[in-house]
Amino acid sequence: MDLSSPRYKNQGVHVDMVVFTVDERRVKILLVRRAREPFVGQWILPGGAVYDDESVDAAAKRELKEKTGLGNIYLQQFHAFGDPKRDFRKRMVSIAYLALIDRKKVSVLQKTPKTLNARWAEVGKLPSLAFDHGEIVEFAIGELKKKLMNSNIVLNLLPKKFTLPELHNVYE
């Protein structure tokens, strides 16, 4: 493999996070409003570039903190998205993460210099998302459904003490 080949120029790696919560008995996803072109003002998933000196996991944690103020939450890689046309500016591969958080642990989403604002949007009622983030969300929903049936991942969506009806609502 010749890394000096012009076929490798103009490429980048990003991370995108699909952050799920349950609020008012509804599954919601965290979205941020993009602060710069392209797609300024449009809704996207929190995410961004992987720097040369960091791992993709470290980049995911950093980007989530920078874009929303959220830190110390469960993150797990679930897929890589690499369509050559997913970003018209250059070839961009995105490593996607699934994140789960108890809504009661998040009082206010912080406005940051990198986003216009952030909000929770109900699955099934999401606005149009920029880039290929709609495809990423759909894939994440499928992954979450699989994990709910085969692991205890659901505990990340619930408070330390929860009732059986609360648990039932998450599985519905």
Coordinates of N, CA and C in Angstrom, one line a residue:
M1 N 0.9 -1.2 0.0 CA 0.0 0.0 0.0 C 0.9 1.2 0.0
D2 N 0.7 2.1 -0.9 CA 1.5 3.3 -1.0 C 0.6 4.5 -0.5
L3 N 1.0 4.9 0.7 CA 0.2 6.0 1.4 C 0.5 7.4 0.7
S4 N 1.5 7.5 -0.1 CA 1.7 8.8 -0.8 C 0.9 8.9 -2.1
S5 N 0.2 7.8 -2.4 CA -0.7 7.8 -3.6 C -1.7 9.0 -3.5
P6 N -1.9 9.6 -4.7 CA -3.0 10.7 -4.7 C -4.4 10.1 -4.4
R7 N -4.5 8.8 -4.4 CA -5.8 8.2 -4.1 C -6.1 8.3 -2.6
Y8 N -5.1 8.6 -1.8 CA -5.3 8.7 -0.3 C -5.4 10.2 0.1
K9 N -5.2 11.1 -0.8 CA -5.3 12.5 -0.3 C -6.7 12.9 0.0
N10 N -6.8 14.0 0.8 CA -8.1 14.6 1.0 C -9.1 13.6 1.7
Q11 N -8.6 13.0 2.8 CA -9.5 12.1 3.5 C -9.5 12.5 5.0
G12 N -10.5 12.1 5.7 CA -10.6 12.4 7.1 C -11.4 11.4 7.9
V13 N -11.3 11.4 9.2 CA -12.0 10.5 10.0 C -12.8 11.3 11.1
H14 N -14.1 11.0 11.2 CA -14.9 11.7 12.2 C -15.5 10.7 13.1
V15 N -16.1 11.2 14.2 CA -16.9 10.4 15.1 C -18.3 11.0 15.2
D16 N -19.3 10.3 15.2 CA -20.7 10.8 15.4 C -21.4 9.9 16.5
M17 N -22.1 10.6 17.4 CA -22.7 9.9 18.5 C -24.2 10.0 18.4
V18 N -24.8 8.9 18.6 CA -26.3 8.8 18.7 C -26.6 8.6 20.2
V19 N -27.0 9.6 20.9 CA -27.2 9.6 22.3 C -28.7 9.4 22.6
F20 N -29.1 8.3 23.2 CA -30.4 7.9 23.5 C -30.7 8.2 25.0
T21 N -32.0 8.6 25.2 CA -32.5 8.7 26.6 C -34.0 8.3 26.5
V22 N -34.6 8.2 27.7 CA -36.0 8.0 27.8 C -36.5 9.2 28.7
D23 N -37.5 9.9 28.1 CA -38.0 11.1 28.8 C -39.5 11.1 28.6
E24 N -40.3 11.2 29.6 CA -41.7 11.1 29.6 C -42.2 9.9 28.8
R25 N -41.6 8.8 29.1 CA -41.9 7.5 28.5 C -41.7 7.4 27.0
R26 N -40.9 8.3 26.5 CA -40.6 8.3 25.0 C -39.1 8.2 24.8
V27 N -38.6 7.4 23.8 CA -37.2 7.4 23.5 C -36.9 8.6 22.7
K28 N -35.8 9.2 23.1 CA -35.4 10.5 22.4 C -33.9 10.4 22.1
I29 N -33.5 11.2 21.1 CA -32.1 11.3 20.6 C -31.6 12.7 20.7
L30 N -30.4 12.9 21.1 CA -29.8 14.2 21.3 C -29.3 14.7 19.9
L31 N -29.8 15.9 19.6 CA -29.4 16.6 18.3 C -28.8 17.9 18.7
V32 N -27.9 18.4 17.8 CA -27.3 19.7 17.9 C -27.5 20.5 16.6
R33 N -27.7 21.8 16.8 CA -27.8 22.6 15.6 C -26.5 23.1 15.1
R34 N -26.1 22.8 13.9 CA -24.8 23.1 13.3 C -24.6 24.6 13.3
A35 N -23.3 25.0 13.7 CA -23.0 26.4 13.9 C -22.2 27.0 12.6
R36 N -21.8 26.1 11.7 CA -21.1 26.6 10.6 C -21.4 25.9 9.3
E37 N -21.0 26.4 8.2 CA -21.2 25.8 6.9 C -20.4 24.6 6.8
P38 N -20.8 23.6 6.0 CA -22.1 23.5 5.3 C -23.2 23.2 6.3
F39 N -24.4 23.4 5.9 CA -25.6 23.1 6.7 C -25.7 23.9 7.9
V40 N -25.3 25.1 8.0 CA -25.4 26.0 9.2 C -26.9 26.0 9.6
G41 N -27.1 25.9 10.8 CA -28.5 26.0 11.4 C -29.3 24.7 11.3
Q42 N -28.8 23.7 10.6 CA -29.5 22.4 10.5 C -29.1 21.5 11.6
W43 N -30.0 20.5 11.9 CA -29.8 19.6 13.0 C -28.9 18.4 12.5
I44 N -28.0 18.0 13.4 CA -27.1 17.0 13.2 C -26.8 16.2 14.5
L45 N -26.2 15.1 14.4 CA -25.7 14.3 15.6 C -24.5 15.0 16.1
P46 N -24.3 15.0 17.4 CA -23.0 15.5 17.9 C -21.9 14.7 17.4
G47 N -20.8 15.4 17.0 CA -19.6 14.7 16.5 C -18.6 15.6 15.9
G48 N -17.6 15.1 15.4 CA -16.5 15.9 14.7 C -15.3 15.1 14.4
A49 N -14.2 15.9 14.2 CA -13.0 15.3 13.7 C -12.2 14.5 14.8
V50 N -11.5 13.5 14.3 CA -10.6 12.8 15.1 C -9.2 13.4 14.9
Y51 N -8.6 13.9 15.9 CA -7.3 14.6 15.8 C -6.2 13.5 15.6
D52 N -5.1 14.0 15.0 CA -3.9 13.1 14.7 C -3.4 12.4 16.0
D53 N -3.5 13.0 17.1 CA -2.9 12.5 18.4 C -3.9 11.8 19.3
E54 N -5.0 11.4 18.9 CA -6.0 10.8 19.8 C -6.7 9.6 19.1
S55 N -7.1 8.7 20.0 CA -7.9 7.5 19.6 C -9.3 8.0 19.2
V56 N -10.0 7.1 18.5 CA -11.4 7.4 18.1 C -12.2 7.5 19.3
D57 N -12.0 6.6 20.3 CA -12.8 6.7 21.6 C -12.6 8.0 22.3
A58 N -11.3 8.4 22.4 CA -11.0 9.7 23.0 C -11.7 10.9 22.3
A59 N -11.7 10.8 20.9 CA -12.3 11.8 20.1 C -13.8 11.9 20.4
A60 N -14.5 10.7 20.5 CA -15.9 10.6 20.7 C -16.2 11.3 22.1
K61 N -15.5 11.0 23.1 CA -15.7 11.6 24.4 C -15.5 13.1 24.3
R62 N -14.4 13.6 23.7 CA -14.1 15.0 23.6 C -15.2 15.7 22.8
E63 N -15.6 15.2 21.6 CA -16.6 15.9 20.8 C -17.9 16.0 21.5
L64 N -18.3 14.9 22.2 CA -19.6 15.0 22.9 C -19.5 16.1 24.0
K65 N -18.4 16.2 24.7 CA -18.3 17.2 25.7 C -18.3 18.6 25.1
E66 N -17.5 18.7 24.0 CA -17.4 20.1 23.4 C -18.7 20.5 22.8
K67 N -19.5 19.6 22.2 CA -20.7 20.0 21.5 C -21.9 20.1 22.4
T68 N -21.9 19.4 23.6 CA -23.1 19.3 24.4 C -22.9 19.6 25.9
G69 N -21.6 19.5 26.3 CA -21.3 19.6 27.7 C -21.4 18.3 28.5
L70 N -21.9 17.2 27.8 CA -22.1 15.9 28.4 C -20.7 15.2 28.5
G71 N -20.5 14.6 29.7 CA -19.3 13.8 29.8 C -19.6 12.6 30.7
N72 N -18.7 11.6 30.7 CA -18.8 10.5 31.6 C -20.1 9.7 31.4
I73 N -20.4 9.4 30.1 CA -21.6 8.6 29.8 C -21.1 7.3 29.0
Y74 N -22.0 6.3 29.0 CA -21.7 5.1 28.3 C -21.7 5.3 26.8
L75 N -20.5 5.0 26.1 CA -20.4 5.1 24.7 C -19.9 3.7 24.1
Q76 N -20.4 3.3 23.0 CA -19.9 2.1 22.4 C -20.0 2.3 20.9
Q77 N -18.9 1.9 20.2 CA -18.8 1.9 18.7 C -19.8 0.9 18.2
F78 N -20.5 1.3 17.1 CA -21.5 0.3 16.6 C -21.4 0.2 15.1
H79 N -20.7 1.1 14.3 CA -20.6 1.0 12.9 C -19.7 2.1 12.3
A80 N -19.2 1.8 11.2 CA -18.4 2.8 10.4 C -19.2 3.1 9.2
F81 N -19.3 4.4 8.9 CA -20.0 4.9 7.7 C -19.0 5.5 6.7
G82 N -18.9 4.9 5.5 CA -17.8 5.4 4.6 C -18.2 5.6 3.2
D83 N -19.4 5.9 2.9 CA -19.8 6.2 1.5 C -18.9 7.4 1.0
P84 N -18.3 7.2 -0.1 CA -17.4 8.3 -0.6 C -18.1 9.6 -0.8
K85 N -19.4 9.6 -0.9 CA -20.2 10.8 -1.1 C -20.9 11.3 0.1
R86 N -20.6 10.8 1.3 CA -21.4 11.2 2.5 C -21.1 12.6 2.9
D87 N -19.9 13.2 2.5 CA -19.6 14.6 2.8 C -19.0 15.1 1.5
F88 N -19.6 16.1 0.9 CA -19.2 16.6 -0.4 C -17.8 17.3 -0.3
R89 N -17.4 17.7 0.8 CA -16.1 18.5 1.0 C -14.9 17.6 0.8
K90 N -14.9 16.4 1.3 CA -13.8 15.5 1.1 C -14.3 14.1 1.6
R91 N -13.5 13.1 1.3 CA -13.8 11.7 1.7 C -13.7 11.7 3.2
M92 N -14.8 11.3 3.9 CA -14.9 11.4 5.3 C -15.5 10.0 5.8
V93 N -14.8 9.3 6.6 CA -15.2 8.1 7.2 C -15.7 8.5 8.6
S94 N -16.9 8.0 9.0 CA -17.4 8.3 10.4 C -17.5 7.0 11.2
I95 N -16.9 7.0 12.4 CA -17.0 6.0 13.3 C -18.2 6.4 14.2
A96 N -19.3 5.6 14.2 CA -20.5 6.0 14.9 C -20.5 5.3 16.3
Y97 N -21.0 6.0 17.3 CA -21.1 5.5 18.6 C -22.6 5.6 19.1
L98 N -22.9 4.6 19.9 CA -24.2 4.6 20.6 C -23.9 5.0 22.0
A99 N -24.7 5.9 22.5 CA -24.6 6.4 23.9 C -26.0 6.3 24.5
L100 N -26.0 6.0 25.8 CA -27.2 5.9 26.6 C -27.0 6.7 27.9
I101 N -28.1 7.5 28.2 CA -28.0 8.3 29.4 C -29.3 8.4 30.1
D102 N -29.3 8.4 31.4 CA -30.5 8.6 32.2 C -30.9 10.1 32.1
R103 N -32.0 10.4 31.6 CA -32.4 11.8 31.4 C -32.4 12.6 32.6
K104 N -32.6 12.0 33.8 CA -32.6 12.7 35.1 C -31.2 13.2 35.4
K105 N -30.2 12.6 34.8 CA -28.8 13.0 35.1 C -28.4 14.3 34.3
V106 N -29.3 14.7 33.4 CA -29.0 15.8 32.5 C -30.0 16.9 32.8
S107 N -29.6 17.9 33.5 CA -30.5 19.0 33.8 C -30.7 19.9 32.7
V108 N -29.5 20.4 32.1 CA -29.5 21.4 31.0 C -28.4 21.0 30.1
L109 N -28.8 21.0 28.8 CA -27.7 20.8 27.8 C -27.0 22.1 27.6
Q110 N -25.7 22.1 27.6 CA -25.0 23.4 27.5 C -24.9 23.9 26.1
K111 N -25.0 25.2 25.9 CA -24.7 25.8 24.6 C -23.2 25.9 24.6
T112 N -22.6 25.6 23.4 CA -21.2 25.7 23.3 C -20.9 26.5 22.1
P113 N -19.6 27.0 22.0 CA -19.2 27.8 20.8 C -19.3 27.0 19.5
K114 N -19.3 25.6 19.6 CA -19.4 24.8 18.4 C -20.8 24.4 17.9
T115 N -21.8 24.8 18.7 CA -23.2 24.4 18.3 C -24.1 25.6 18.6
L116 N -25.1 25.8 17.9 CA -26.1 26.9 18.1 C -26.9 26.5 19.3
N117 N -27.3 25.3 19.4 CA -28.1 24.8 20.5 C -28.2 23.3 20.4
A118 N -28.7 22.6 21.5 CA -28.9 21.2 21.5 C -30.3 20.9 22.1
R119 N -30.9 19.8 21.6 CA -32.2 19.4 22.2 C -32.4 17.9 22.0
W120 N -33.3 17.4 22.8 CA -33.8 16.0 22.7 C -34.9 16.0 21.7
A121 N -34.9 15.0 20.8 CA -35.9 14.9 19.8 C -36.4 13.4 19.8
E122 N -37.7 13.3 19.8 CA -38.4 12.0 19.9 C -38.1 11.2 18.7
V123 N -37.7 9.9 18.9 CA -37.6 9.0 17.8 C -38.9 8.8 17.1
G124 N -38.9 8.9 15.8 CA -40.2 8.8 15.0 C -40.7 10.2 14.7
K125 N -40.2 11.2 15.3 CA -40.5 12.6 15.0 C -39.3 13.5 14.9
L126 N -38.3 12.9 14.3 CA -37.0 13.6 14.2 C -37.1 14.6 13.0
P127 N -36.5 15.8 13.1 CA -36.4 16.7 12.0 C -35.5 16.1 10.9
S128 N -35.4 16.7 9.7 CA -34.5 16.3 8.7 C -33.1 16.6 9.2
L129 N -32.2 15.6 9.0 CA -30.8 15.7 9.5 C -29.9 15.9 8.4
A130 N -28.8 16.8 8.6 CA -27.8 17.0 7.6 C -26.9 15.8 7.4
F131 N -26.1 15.9 6.3 CA -25.2 14.8 5.9 C -26.0 13.5 5.8
D132 N -25.4 12.4 6.3 CA -26.1 11.1 6.3 C -26.6 10.7 7.7
H133 N -26.8 11.7 8.5 CA -27.1 11.4 9.9 C -28.4 10.7 10.1
G134 N -29.4 10.9 9.2 CA -30.6 10.1 9.3 C -30.3 8.6 9.2
E135 N -29.5 8.2 8.3 CA -29.1 6.8 8.1 C -28.4 6.3 9.3
I136 N -27.5 7.1 9.9 CA -26.8 6.7 11.1 C -27.8 6.4 12.2
V137 N -28.8 7.3 12.4 CA -29.8 7.1 13.4 C -30.6 5.9 13.2
E138 N -31.0 5.6 12.0 CA -31.8 4.4 11.7 C -30.9 3.1 12.1
F139 N -29.7 3.1 11.7 CA -28.8 2.0 12.0 C -28.7 1.9 13.5
A140 N -28.5 3.0 14.2 CA -28.4 3.0 15.7 C -29.6 2.4 16.4
I141 N -30.8 2.8 15.9 CA -32.0 2.3 16.4 C -32.1 0.7 16.3
G142 N -31.7 0.2 15.2 CA -31.6 -1.2 15.0 C -30.6 -1.9 16.0
E143 N -29.5 -1.3 16.2 CA -28.5 -1.8 17.1 C -29.0 -1.8 18.5
L144 N -29.6 -0.7 18.9 CA -30.2 -0.6 20.3 C -31.2 -1.6 20.5
K145 N -32.1 -1.9 19.5 CA -33.1 -3.0 19.7 C -32.4 -4.3 20.0
K146 N -31.4 -4.6 19.2 CA -30.6 -5.9 19.4 C -30.0 -5.9 20.8
K147 N -29.4 -4.9 21.2 CA -28.7 -4.8 22.5 C -29.7 -4.9 23.7
L148 N -30.9 -4.3 23.5 CA -31.9 -4.4 24.6 C -32.3 -5.8 24.8
M149 N -32.3 -6.7 23.8 CA -32.8 -8.1 23.9 C -31.6 -9.0 24.4
N150 N -30.4 -8.6 24.2 CA -29.3 -9.5 24.5 C -28.3 -9.0 25.6
S151 N -28.6 -7.9 26.3 CA -27.6 -7.4 27.3 C -28.4 -6.6 28.3
N152 N -27.6 -6.1 29.3 CA -28.2 -5.2 30.3 C -28.0 -3.8 30.0
I153 N -27.7 -3.4 28.8 CA -27.5 -2.0 28.4 C -28.6 -1.1 28.8
V154 N -29.8 -1.6 28.9 CA -30.9 -0.7 29.3 C -30.7 0.0 30.6
L155 N -29.9 -0.6 31.5 CA -29.6 0.0 32.8 C -29.0 1.4 32.7
N156 N -28.4 1.7 31.6 CA -27.8 3.0 31.3 C -28.9 4.1 31.1
L157 N -30.1 3.7 30.8 CA -31.2 4.6 30.6 C -32.0 4.8 31.8
L158 N -31.8 4.1 32.9 CA -32.6 4.2 34.1 C -31.8 4.7 35.3
P159 N -32.5 5.3 36.2 CA -31.8 5.7 37.5 C -31.3 4.5 38.2
K160 N -30.5 4.7 39.2 CA -30.0 3.5 40.0 C -31.1 2.7 40.6
K161 N -32.1 3.4 41.1 CA -33.3 2.8 41.6 C -34.5 3.0 40.7
F162 N -35.1 2.0 40.2 CA -36.2 2.1 39.3 C -37.3 1.1 39.6
T163 N -38.4 1.4 39.1 CA -39.6 0.5 39.3 C -39.7 -0.4 38.1
L164 N -40.5 -1.5 38.3 CA -40.7 -2.4 37.2 C -41.5 -1.7 36.0
P165 N -42.5 -0.8 36.3 CA -43.1 -0.1 35.2 C -42.2 0.8 34.4
E166 N -41.2 1.4 35.1 CA -40.2 2.2 34.4 C -39.4 1.3 33.4
L167 N -39.0 0.1 33.9 CA -38.2 -0.8 33.1 C -39.1 -1.2 31.9
H168 N -40.3 -1.5 32.2 CA -41.3 -2.0 31.1 C -41.4 -0.9 30.0
N169 N -41.5 0.4 30.5 CA -41.7 1.5 29.5 C -40.5 1.6 28.6
V170 N -39.3 1.3 29.1 CA -38.1 1.4 28.2 C -38.2 0.3 27.1
Y171 N -38.6 -0.9 27.5 CA -38.6 -2.0 26.6 C -39.8 -1.9 25.6
E172 N -40.8 -1.1 26.0 CA -41.9 -0.9 25.0 C -41.4 -0.1 23.8

